[in-house]
Amino acid sequence: MATQQRAPLKPLSDALAQLLAAATLIADTQTVATFDADGRVLAESVVSALQVPPQDNSSMDGYALRVQDVATSGVEMPVSQRIPAGSSGAALQPGTVARIFTGAPIPAGADAVVMQEECVVLAGAEGDSATVQVNASPKPGQWIRRAGEDVTQGAVVLSKGRRLGPAELGLAASIGRDTLAVVRRPRVALFSTGDELVMPGSVAPQDMAPGAIYNSNRFFLNSLLRRMGCEVTDYGIVPDRLEATVQALRGASAAHDVILTSGGVSVGEEDHIKPAVQSLGQLDLWQIAIKPGKPFAYGQVGAAHFIGLPGNPVSSFVTFLLLVRPFLLRLQGVADAAAAGVSMRADFDWPRADKRQEFLRVRRNAAGGLDLFANQSSGVLTSAVWGDGLVDNPSGQTIQKGESVRFVSFAELLA
Ligand code: AMP
Ligand code: MG
């Protein structure tokens, strides 16, 4: 044990590469309603059977006309037809205008739309019998949305491996797709380990025994897993005993793609995850050079992937975002699963360099910089609520106020 402890810790980038390489695509696919496909990953490339918009149409309420009929601004012309959205007009008679509304097809022969604010209705009620004065000098093509300007027929509008969000669902619907082929959701078994843990609701705060704490990891891990499109089986709390840990992991391995545990993966005598995994399968990765989050483990239990997260809540939270999130996305076929981050100005000093790559809880301020949460302890979950992202500080580096740092927002990591 002592010799393993001294082995150099694996850099985060190596650990991530190893995890992504091990994340073989889930082979099962399902057809789901586009309406219900938010967060799922496409198992097909979506090709458009039509062009969008289907025809040239007006982007204004106004009058469709021929530019050549408007020699000068102020010309008066009869309204020969009325084309609301959802109908289609006849070819435009020369020397007339067509009353037209936003989204309605441009009649054959017309080559511009003049908005109604630039026209005066002269004779009779507005309609077929009216005459309008066109107080504009239209340019060919104005206020016309061209057929196919959004999507051309035969275009791949969404590629296989694309994660579906609101915009993707709208685009799929715009080409008539009411169902989509997606990858089956990853099935994840979730375990919390620790004899000190108590489920909220089972013991009132005033009745908590000395040394007992509420199980917080279960709640954010369940939420994170669901956001990543997973189906979660919650196994609750596993006691700190090897036999119980082995039994729990073995039981979950058959019916799940992934077993995710928190706690019990350090080197203490009460940490049974590591020997349990080794007795049932294998451990391929253990301990990485990041702070918080060093006691991270990856391996196999039966046919299931095993991921062991640290027990400290912030370590658990951060390692999920940095490693488990891209792993789960890759299982579903997302090619580019890692968060990009942006360069931002640090409005704080970080004078102590660490050997490990650090992830600091920070918040964007109104001046366009980043403020640091005062307590960066791996047990202080308040930092993740106060903060809106992480500064990725390379190993061995200090930060001086005003320097540029890499910031990864929780918005990006939780999407
Ligand atoms: P461990 O990795 O099991 O040694 O746990 C490290 C620290 O995290 C200890 O202080 C534990 O009490 C705490 N911890 C472990 N699991 C949880 C959990 N599910 N919720 C809250 N804190 C936890
Ligand atoms: Mg523990």
GROMACS .gro file of C-alpha atoms and ligand atoms in nm:
model
  439
    1MET     CA    1   0.000   0.000   0.000
    2ALA     CA    2   0.274   0.245   0.099
    3THR     CA    3   0.464   0.196  -0.227
    4GLN     CA    4   0.148   0.255  -0.432
    5GLN     CA    5   0.090   0.577  -0.246
    6ARG     CA    6   0.427   0.711  -0.358
    7ALA     CA    7   0.369   0.629  -0.725
    8PRO     CA    8   0.332   0.950  -0.926
    9LEU     CA    9  -0.026   1.064  -0.960
   10LYS     CA   10  -0.177   1.049  -1.305
   11PRO     CA   11  -0.227   1.388  -1.475
   12LEU     CA   12  -0.590   1.477  -1.539
   13SER     CA   13  -0.547   1.486  -1.917
   14ASP     CA   14  -0.408   1.129  -1.916
   15ALA     CA   15  -0.687   1.009  -1.690
   16LEU     CA   16  -0.947   1.169  -1.915
   17ALA     CA   17  -0.793   1.015  -2.227
   18GLN     CA   18  -0.792   0.675  -2.060
   19LEU     CA   19  -1.155   0.706  -1.957
   20LEU     CA   20  -1.269   0.823  -2.299
   21ALA     CA   21  -1.083   0.537  -2.467
   22ALA     CA   22  -1.260   0.290  -2.238
   23ALA     CA   23  -1.604   0.441  -2.301
   24THR     CA   24  -1.730   0.222  -2.584
   25LEU     CA   25  -2.052   0.340  -2.741
   26ILE     CA   26  -2.373   0.185  -2.608
   27ALA     CA   27  -2.492  -0.024  -2.900
   28ASP     CA   28  -2.868  -0.018  -2.832
   29THR     CA   29  -3.074   0.250  -3.001
   30GLN     CA   30  -3.432   0.359  -2.953
   31THR     CA   31  -3.683   0.561  -3.150
   32VAL     CA   32  -3.826   0.839  -2.937
   33ALA     CA   33  -4.069   1.122  -3.003
   34THR     CA   34  -3.885   1.441  -3.100
   35PHE     CA   35  -4.104   1.610  -2.840
   36ASP     CA   36  -3.944   1.398  -2.565
   37ALA     CA   37  -3.588   1.380  -2.699
   38ASP     CA   38  -3.429   1.663  -2.499
   39GLY     CA   39  -3.084   1.564  -2.373
   40ARG     CA   40  -3.066   1.244  -2.578
   41VAL     CA   41  -2.788   1.168  -2.827
   42LEU     CA   42  -2.864   1.099  -3.193
   43ALA     CA   43  -2.796   0.748  -3.320
   44GLU     CA   44  -2.862   0.862  -3.679
   45SER     CA   45  -2.771   1.154  -3.898
   46VAL     CA   46  -3.084   1.352  -3.974
   47VAL     CA   47  -3.124   1.436  -4.344
   48SER     CA   48  -3.383   1.681  -4.469
   49ALA     CA   49  -3.637   1.551  -4.719
   50LEU     CA   50  -3.740   1.905  -4.807
   51GLN     CA   51  -3.611   2.258  -4.820
   52VAL     CA   52  -3.687   2.513  -4.549
   53PRO     CA   53  -3.852   2.749  -4.611
   54PRO     CA   54  -4.040   2.548  -4.873
   55GLN     CA   55  -4.107   2.858  -5.089
   56ASP     CA   56  -3.997   3.218  -5.113
   57ASN     CA   57  -4.210   3.399  -4.855
   58SER     CA   58  -4.262   3.739  -4.705
   59SER     CA   59  -4.080   3.845  -4.391
   60MET     CA   60  -4.316   4.142  -4.344
   61ASP     CA   61  -4.681   4.231  -4.342
   62GLY     CA   62  -4.716   4.452  -4.652
   63TYR     CA   63  -4.756   4.438  -5.027
   64ALA     CA   64  -4.583   4.214  -5.279
   65LEU     CA   65  -4.513   4.381  -5.611
   66ARG     CA   66  -4.287   4.407  -5.914
   67VAL     CA   67  -4.004   4.654  -5.864
   68GLN     CA   68  -4.035   4.763  -6.229
   69ASP     CA   69  -4.395   4.879  -6.161
   70VAL     CA   70  -4.272   5.133  -5.906
   71ALA     CA   71  -4.096   5.387  -6.125
   72THR     CA   72  -4.110   5.645  -5.848
   73SER     CA   73  -4.210   5.653  -5.487
   74GLY     CA   74  -4.578   5.747  -5.450
   75VAL     CA   75  -4.716   5.533  -5.731
   76GLU     CA   76  -5.075   5.410  -5.685
   77MET     CA   77  -5.171   5.051  -5.768
   78PRO     CA   78  -5.479   4.832  -5.717
   79VAL     CA   79  -5.466   4.540  -5.475
   80SER     CA   80  -5.537   4.235  -5.693
   81GLN     CA   81  -5.528   3.961  -5.429
   82ARG     CA   82  -5.481   3.889  -5.060
   83ILE     CA   83  -5.235   3.618  -4.942
   84PRO     CA   84  -5.239   3.533  -4.573
   85ALA     CA   85  -4.987   3.288  -4.425
   86GLY     CA   86  -5.097   2.931  -4.493
   87SER     CA   87  -5.246   3.006  -4.836
   88SER     CA   88  -5.085   3.053  -5.173
   89GLY     CA   89  -5.164   3.324  -5.423
   90ALA     CA   90  -5.200   3.333  -5.800
   91ALA     CA   91  -4.938   3.487  -6.028
   92LEU     CA   92  -4.929   3.862  -5.974
   93GLN     CA   93  -5.103   4.066  -6.246
   94PRO     CA   94  -4.866   4.331  -6.379
   95GLY     CA   95  -4.932   4.678  -6.245
   96THR     CA   96  -5.099   4.550  -5.927
   97VAL     CA   97  -4.988   4.460  -5.576
   98ALA     CA   98  -5.082   4.163  -5.357
   99ARG     CA   99  -5.171   4.223  -4.995
  100ILE     CA  100  -4.936   3.981  -4.815
  101PHE     CA  101  -4.860   3.876  -4.459
  102THR     CA  102  -4.551   3.744  -4.284
  103GLY     CA  103  -4.479   3.386  -4.384
  104ALA     CA  104  -4.711   3.386  -4.688
  105PRO     CA  105  -4.564   3.265  -5.019
  106ILE     CA  106  -4.453   3.533  -5.264
  107PRO     CA  107  -4.678   3.516  -5.573
  108ALA     CA  108  -4.511   3.434  -5.902
  109GLY     CA  109  -4.399   3.751  -6.076
  110ALA     CA  110  -4.347   3.956  -5.759
  111ASP     CA  111  -3.989   4.036  -5.671
  112ALA     CA  112  -4.015   4.254  -5.359
  113VAL     CA  113  -4.232   4.329  -5.059
  114VAL     CA  114  -4.299   4.679  -4.932
  115MET     CA  115  -4.388   4.691  -4.566
  116GLN     CA  116  -4.736   4.819  -4.483
  117GLU     CA  117  -4.594   5.113  -4.288
  118GLU     CA  118  -4.468   5.254  -4.621
  119CYS     CA  119  -4.806   5.220  -4.797
  120VAL     CA  120  -5.130   5.419  -4.770
  121VAL     CA  121  -5.463   5.250  -4.844
  122LEU     CA  122  -5.652   5.496  -5.065
  123ALA     CA  123  -5.979   5.353  -5.185
  124GLY     CA  124  -6.238   5.148  -4.997
  125ALA     CA  125  -6.171   4.912  -4.713
  126GLU     CA  126  -5.844   4.726  -4.710
  127GLY     CA  127  -5.883   4.422  -4.934
  128ASP     CA  128  -5.909   4.316  -5.295
  129SER     CA  129  -6.091   4.631  -5.404
  130ALA     CA  130  -5.849   4.873  -5.240
  131THR     CA  131  -5.587   5.087  -5.405
  132VAL     CA  132  -5.260   5.159  -5.229
  133GLN     CA  133  -5.004   5.431  -5.263
  134VAL     CA  134  -4.652   5.290  -5.238
  135ASN     CA  135  -4.431   5.548  -5.069
  136ALA     CA  136  -4.103   5.369  -5.119
  137SER     CA  137  -3.854   5.270  -5.388
  138PRO     CA  138  -3.822   4.898  -5.334
  139LYS     CA  139  -3.511   4.700  -5.416
  140PRO     CA  140  -3.537   4.359  -5.581
  141GLY     CA  141  -3.562   4.084  -5.320
  142GLN     CA  142  -3.639   4.305  -5.023
  143TRP     CA  143  -3.832   4.144  -4.735
  144ILE     CA  144  -3.832   3.810  -4.913
  145ARG     CA  145  -3.706   3.502  -4.732
  146ARG     CA  146  -3.568   3.269  -4.994
  147ALA     CA  147  -3.673   2.907  -5.035
  148GLY     CA  148  -3.407   2.680  -4.883
  149GLU     CA  149  -3.217   2.962  -4.710
  150ASP     CA  150  -3.243   2.772  -4.379
  151VAL     CA  151  -3.218   2.408  -4.497
  152THR     CA  152  -3.158   2.268  -4.845
  153GLN     CA  153  -3.315   1.940  -4.951
  154GLY     CA  154  -3.080   1.648  -4.877
  155ALA     CA  155  -2.875   1.843  -4.622
  156VAL     CA  156  -2.756   1.670  -4.304
  157VAL     CA  157  -2.909   1.905  -4.048
  158LEU     CA  158  -2.799   1.709  -3.739
  159SER     CA  159  -2.514   1.460  -3.726
  160LYS     CA  160  -2.503   1.126  -3.550
  161GLY     CA  161  -2.356   1.176  -3.203
  162ARG     CA  162  -2.512   1.518  -3.161
  163ARG     CA  163  -2.665   1.582  -2.822
  164LEU     CA  164  -3.016   1.717  -2.860
  165GLY     CA  165  -3.118   2.042  -2.694
  166PRO     CA  166  -3.398   2.289  -2.757
  167ALA     CA  167  -3.256   2.427  -3.084
  168GLU     CA  168  -3.187   2.079  -3.227
  169LEU     CA  169  -3.541   1.962  -3.146
  170GLY     CA  170  -3.685   2.268  -3.320
  171LEU     CA  171  -3.472   2.212  -3.628
  172ALA     CA  172  -3.567   1.843  -3.645
  173ALA     CA  173  -3.935   1.939  -3.624
  174SER     CA  174  -3.887   2.205  -3.896
  175ILE     CA  175  -3.804   1.930  -4.145
  176GLY     CA  176  -4.098   1.718  -4.036
  177ARG     CA  177  -3.932   1.469  -3.802
  178ASP     CA  178  -4.167   1.363  -3.523
  179THR     CA  179  -3.941   1.079  -3.409
  180LEU     CA  180  -3.565   1.040  -3.383
  181ALA     CA  181  -3.329   0.746  -3.334
  182VAL     CA  182  -3.126   0.796  -3.017
  183VAL     CA  183  -2.879   0.594  -2.811
  184ARG     CA  184  -3.025   0.409  -2.514
  185ARG     CA  185  -2.977   0.590  -2.187
  186PRO     CA  186  -2.678   0.469  -1.983
  187ARG     CA  187  -2.794   0.267  -1.684
  188VAL     CA  188  -2.607   0.381  -1.377
  189ALA     CA  189  -2.602   0.228  -1.029
  190LEU     CA  190  -2.534   0.490  -0.763
  191PHE     CA  191  -2.382   0.403  -0.424
  192SER     CA  192  -2.286   0.622  -0.131
  193THR     CA  193  -2.039   0.473   0.113
  194GLY     CA  194  -1.977   0.571   0.473
  195ASP     CA  195  -2.106   0.463   0.814
  196GLU     CA  196  -2.132   0.829   0.913
  197LEU     CA  197  -2.394   0.898   0.648
  198VAL     CA  198  -2.759   0.955   0.727
  199MET     CA  199  -3.031   1.016   0.470
  200PRO     CA  200  -3.205   1.350   0.502
  201GLY     CA  201  -3.553   1.276   0.630
  202SER     CA  202  -3.457   0.967   0.828
  203VAL     CA  203  -3.319   1.158   1.127
  204ALA     CA  204  -3.414   1.516   1.221
  205PRO     CA  205  -3.122   1.764   1.247
  206GLN     CA  206  -3.161   1.796   1.627
  207ASP     CA  207  -3.146   1.417   1.666
  208MET     CA  208  -2.826   1.356   1.467
  209ALA     CA  209  -2.576   1.142   1.659
  210PRO     CA  210  -2.224   1.281   1.714
  211GLY     CA  211  -2.016   1.219   1.404
  212ALA     CA  212  -2.316   1.166   1.178
  213ILE     CA  213  -2.358   1.376   0.864
  214TYR     CA  214  -2.626   1.388   0.599
  215ASN     CA  215  -2.561   1.219   0.268
  216SER     CA  216  -2.530   1.513   0.032
  217ASN     CA  217  -2.338   1.345  -0.252
  218ARG     CA  218  -2.628   1.121  -0.341
  219PHE     CA  219  -2.842   1.421  -0.421
  220PHE     CA  220  -2.611   1.610  -0.652
  221LEU     CA  221  -2.481   1.291  -0.816
  222ASN     CA  222  -2.833   1.177  -0.895
  223SER     CA  223  -2.908   1.520  -1.042
  224LEU     CA  224  -2.586   1.527  -1.245
  225LEU     CA  225  -2.646   1.176  -1.379
  226ARG     CA  226  -2.997   1.261  -1.490
  227ARG     CA  227  -2.873   1.575  -1.664
  228MET     CA  228  -2.631   1.355  -1.857
  229GLY     CA  229  -2.926   1.149  -1.980
  230CYS     CA  230  -2.874   0.851  -1.749
  231GLU     CA  231  -3.125   0.616  -1.592
  232VAL     CA  232  -3.026   0.598  -1.225
  233THR     CA  233  -3.073   0.312  -0.980
  234ASP     CA  234  -3.009   0.448  -0.634
  235TYR     CA  235  -2.867   0.184  -0.398
  236GLY     CA  236  -2.850   0.419  -0.102
  237ILE     CA  237  -2.574   0.387   0.157
  238VAL     CA  238  -2.330   0.096   0.166
  239PRO     CA  239  -2.175   0.031   0.509
  240ASP     CA  240  -1.797   0.051   0.554
  241ARG     CA  241  -1.741  -0.327   0.544
  242LEU     CA  242  -1.559  -0.516   0.271
  243GLU     CA  243  -1.813  -0.799   0.251
  244ALA     CA  244  -2.108  -0.559   0.220
  245THR     CA  245  -1.923  -0.352  -0.039
  246VAL     CA  246  -1.835  -0.657  -0.250
  247GLN     CA  247  -2.194  -0.780  -0.234
  248ALA     CA  248  -2.339  -0.444  -0.332
  249LEU     CA  249  -2.106  -0.397  -0.629
  250ARG     CA  250  -2.156  -0.753  -0.753
  251GLY     CA  251  -2.533  -0.717  -0.733
  252ALA     CA  252  -2.535  -0.399  -0.939
  253SER     CA  253  -2.285  -0.504  -1.206
  254ALA     CA  254  -2.515  -0.727  -1.412
  255ALA     CA  255  -2.788  -0.480  -1.499
  256HIS     CA  256  -2.590  -0.156  -1.530
  257ASP     CA  257  -2.350   0.004  -1.773
  258VAL     CA  258  -2.181   0.200  -1.497
  259ILE     CA  259  -2.140   0.167  -1.120
  260LEU     CA  260  -2.075   0.504  -0.958
  261THR     CA  261  -1.971   0.520  -0.594
  262SER     CA  262  -1.872   0.806  -0.369
  263GLY     CA  263  -1.637   0.779  -0.072
  264GLY     CA  264  -1.433   0.490   0.058
  265VAL     CA  265  -1.176   0.508  -0.218
  266SER     CA  266  -0.882   0.651  -0.022
  267VAL     CA  267  -0.623   0.454   0.171
  268GLY     CA  268  -0.784   0.441   0.516
  269GLU     CA  269  -0.874   0.116   0.687
  270GLU     CA  270  -1.240   0.204   0.640
  271ASP     CA  271  -1.198   0.245   0.265
  272HIS     CA  272  -1.316  -0.079   0.108
  273ILE     CA  273  -1.399   0.022  -0.246
  274LYS     CA  274  -1.057  -0.046  -0.390
  275PRO     CA  275  -1.013  -0.404  -0.258
  276ALA     CA  276  -1.379  -0.479  -0.339
  277VAL     CA  277  -1.336  -0.376  -0.703
  278GLN     CA  278  -1.009  -0.567  -0.728
  279SER     CA  279  -1.171  -0.883  -0.594
  280LEU     CA  280  -1.456  -0.864  -0.848
  281GLY     CA  281  -1.279  -0.720  -1.150
  282GLN     CA  282  -0.997  -0.479  -1.199
  283LEU     CA  283  -0.887  -0.129  -1.115
  284ASP     CA  284  -0.729   0.049  -1.413
  285LEU     CA  285  -0.686   0.392  -1.267
  286TRP     CA  286  -0.649   0.517  -0.914
  287GLN     CA  287  -0.561   0.863  -0.790
  288ILE     CA  288  -0.510   1.162  -1.013
  289ALA     CA  289  -0.306   1.477  -0.979
  290ILE     CA  290  -0.589   1.720  -0.919
  291LYS     CA  291  -0.714   1.921  -0.626
  292PRO     CA  292  -0.980   1.869  -0.517
  293GLY     CA  293  -1.038   1.511  -0.628
  294LYS     CA  294  -0.724   1.303  -0.591
  295PRO     CA  295  -0.893   0.979  -0.478
  296PHE     CA  296  -1.061   0.901  -0.810
  297ALA     CA  297  -1.079   0.544  -0.940
  298TYR     CA  298  -1.181   0.373  -1.262
  299GLY     CA  299  -1.208   0.004  -1.343
  300GLN     CA  300  -1.439  -0.284  -1.425
  301VAL     CA  301  -1.679  -0.490  -1.218
  302GLY     CA  302  -1.807  -0.772  -1.435
  303ALA     CA  303  -1.930  -0.615  -1.758
  304ALA     CA  304  -1.994  -0.281  -1.590
  305HIS     CA  305  -1.766   0.021  -1.583
  306PHE     CA  306  -1.672   0.115  -1.229
  307ILE     CA  307  -1.613   0.476  -1.128
  308GLY     CA  308  -1.520   0.561  -0.771
  309LEU     CA  309  -1.551   0.926  -0.672
  310PRO     CA  310  -1.396   1.081  -0.362
  311GLY     CA  311  -1.619   1.121  -0.057
  312ASN     CA  312  -1.555   1.488   0.004
  313PRO     CA  313  -1.850   1.663  -0.156
  314VAL     CA  314  -1.659   1.922  -0.360
  315SER     CA  315  -1.410   1.659  -0.477
  316SER     CA  316  -1.698   1.438  -0.581
  317PHE     CA  317  -1.873   1.725  -0.760
  318VAL     CA  318  -1.563   1.845  -0.944
  319THR     CA  319  -1.440   1.501  -1.052
  320PHE     CA  320  -1.786   1.423  -1.185
  321LEU     CA  321  -1.781   1.736  -1.398
  322LEU     CA  322  -1.426   1.686  -1.524
  323LEU     CA  323  -1.423   1.311  -1.581
  324VAL     CA  324  -1.759   1.139  -1.542
  325ARG     CA  325  -1.951   1.387  -1.753
  326PRO     CA  326  -1.735   1.343  -2.065
  327PHE     CA  327  -1.725   0.967  -2.002
  328LEU     CA  328  -2.106   0.942  -1.993
  329LEU     CA  329  -2.140   1.157  -2.304
  330ARG     CA  330  -1.888   0.944  -2.489
  331LEU     CA  331  -2.076   0.627  -2.389
  332GLN     CA  332  -2.369   0.779  -2.576
  333GLY     CA  333  -2.159   0.861  -2.881
  334VAL     CA  334  -2.080   1.231  -2.830
  335ALA     CA  335  -1.747   1.283  -3.003
  336ASP     CA  336  -1.634   1.608  -2.847
  337ALA     CA  337  -1.735   1.569  -2.487
  338ALA     CA  338  -1.490   1.787  -2.293
  339ALA     CA  339  -1.577   2.141  -2.186
  340ALA     CA  340  -1.384   2.414  -2.368
  341GLY     CA  341  -1.368   2.696  -2.115
  342VAL     CA  342  -1.269   3.056  -2.182
  343SER     CA  343  -0.987   3.288  -2.085
  344MET     CA  344  -1.083   3.538  -1.813
  345ARG     CA  345  -0.915   3.783  -1.578
  346ALA     CA  346  -0.850   3.675  -1.220
  347ASP     CA  347  -0.945   3.948  -0.974
  348PHE     CA  348  -0.775   3.760  -0.692
  349ASP     CA  349  -0.434   3.640  -0.583
  350TRP     CA  350  -0.353   3.272  -0.542
  351PRO     CA  351  -0.009   3.283  -0.389
  352ARG     CA  352   0.045   2.915  -0.304
  353ALA     CA  353   0.135   2.690  -0.595
  354ASP     CA  354   0.032   2.327  -0.565
  355LYS     CA  355   0.192   2.020  -0.719
  356ARG     CA  356  -0.149   1.917  -0.842
  357GLN     CA  357  -0.367   2.084  -1.105
  358GLU     CA  358  -0.623   2.284  -0.909
  359PHE     CA  359  -0.985   2.367  -0.973
  360LEU     CA  360  -1.087   2.676  -0.780
  361ARG     CA  361  -1.446   2.777  -0.718
  362VAL     CA  362  -1.493   3.127  -0.855
  363ARG     CA  363  -1.768   3.363  -0.963
  364ARG     CA  364  -1.782   3.613  -1.249
  365ASN     CA  365  -1.814   3.971  -1.131
  366ALA     CA  366  -1.975   4.273  -1.298
  367ALA     CA  367  -1.634   4.410  -1.397
  368GLY     CA  368  -1.570   4.112  -1.624
  369GLY     CA  369  -1.330   3.935  -1.389
  370LEU     CA  370  -1.339   3.641  -1.151
  371ASP     CA  371  -1.376   3.650  -0.772
  372LEU     CA  372  -1.252   3.361  -0.557
  373PHE     CA  373  -1.458   3.188  -0.289
  374ALA     CA  374  -1.265   3.235   0.035
  375ASN     CA  375  -1.280   2.874   0.157
  376GLN     CA  376  -1.151   2.629  -0.105
  377SER     CA  377  -1.175   2.324   0.122
  378SER     CA  378  -1.296   2.009  -0.052
  379GLY     CA  379  -1.568   1.968   0.210
  380VAL     CA  380  -1.727   2.310   0.162
  381LEU     CA  381  -2.015   2.259  -0.079
  382THR     CA  382  -2.120   2.621  -0.028
  383SER     CA  383  -1.834   2.711  -0.262
  384ALA     CA  384  -2.006   2.530  -0.549
  385VAL     CA  385  -2.332   2.711  -0.483
  386TRP     CA  386  -2.169   3.054  -0.445
  387GLY     CA  387  -1.949   2.996  -0.749
  388ASP     CA  388  -2.056   2.982  -1.110
  389GLY     CA  389  -1.757   2.790  -1.236
  390LEU     CA  390  -1.401   2.668  -1.192
  391VAL     CA  391  -1.062   2.815  -1.259
  392ASP     CA  392  -0.835   2.551  -1.405
  393ASN     CA  393  -0.497   2.630  -1.250
  394PRO     CA  394  -0.209   2.420  -1.386
  395SER     CA  395   0.017   2.242  -1.139
  396GLY     CA  396   0.296   2.447  -0.985
  397GLN     CA  397   0.137   2.783  -1.070
  398THR     CA  398   0.044   3.084  -0.866
  399ILE     CA  399  -0.207   3.341  -0.985
  400GLN     CA  400  -0.159   3.715  -0.961
  401LYS     CA  401  -0.446   3.957  -0.967
  402GLY     CA  402  -0.501   4.073  -1.326
  403GLU     CA  403  -0.363   3.760  -1.491
  404SER     CA  404  -0.560   3.559  -1.745
  405VAL     CA  405  -0.680   3.218  -1.630
  406ARG     CA  406  -0.886   2.942  -1.786
  407PHE     CA  407  -1.244   2.955  -1.661
  408VAL     CA  408  -1.495   2.677  -1.713
  409SER     CA  409  -1.849   2.775  -1.621
  410PHE     CA  410  -2.085   2.543  -1.440
  411ALA     CA  411  -2.336   2.637  -1.711
  412GLU     CA  412  -2.111   2.466  -1.963
  413LEU     CA  413  -2.033   2.173  -1.735
  414LEU     CA  414  -2.390   2.110  -1.631
  415ALA     CA  415  -2.544   2.139  -1.976
  416AMP     P1  416  -1.406   0.910   0.234
  416AMP     O1  417  -1.359   0.930   0.094
  416AMP     O2  418  -1.505   0.802   0.246
  416AMP     O3  419  -1.292   0.898   0.330
  416AMP     O4  420  -1.481   1.044   0.272
  416AMP     C1  421  -1.415   1.167   0.277
  416AMP     C2  422  -1.501   1.271   0.343
  416AMP     O5  423  -1.619   1.290   0.270
  416AMP     C3  424  -1.545   1.233   0.483
  416AMP     O6  425  -1.543   1.350   0.564
  416AMP     C4  426  -1.686   1.184   0.464
  416AMP     O7  427  -1.765   1.198   0.579
  416AMP     C5  428  -1.734   1.272   0.351
  416AMP     N1  429  -1.838   1.205   0.273
  416AMP     C6  430  -1.828   1.083   0.217
  416AMP     N2  431  -1.940   1.050   0.152
  416AMP     C7  432  -2.024   1.155   0.168
  416AMP     C8  433  -2.158   1.180   0.125
  416AMP     N3  434  -2.225   1.092   0.051
  416AMP     N4  435  -2.215   1.299   0.158
  416AMP     C9  436  -2.145   1.388   0.233
  416AMP     N5  437  -2.020   1.371   0.273
  416AMP    C10  438  -1.959   1.254   0.245
  417MG      MG  439  -1.578   0.694   0.397
   0.00000   0.00000   0.00000
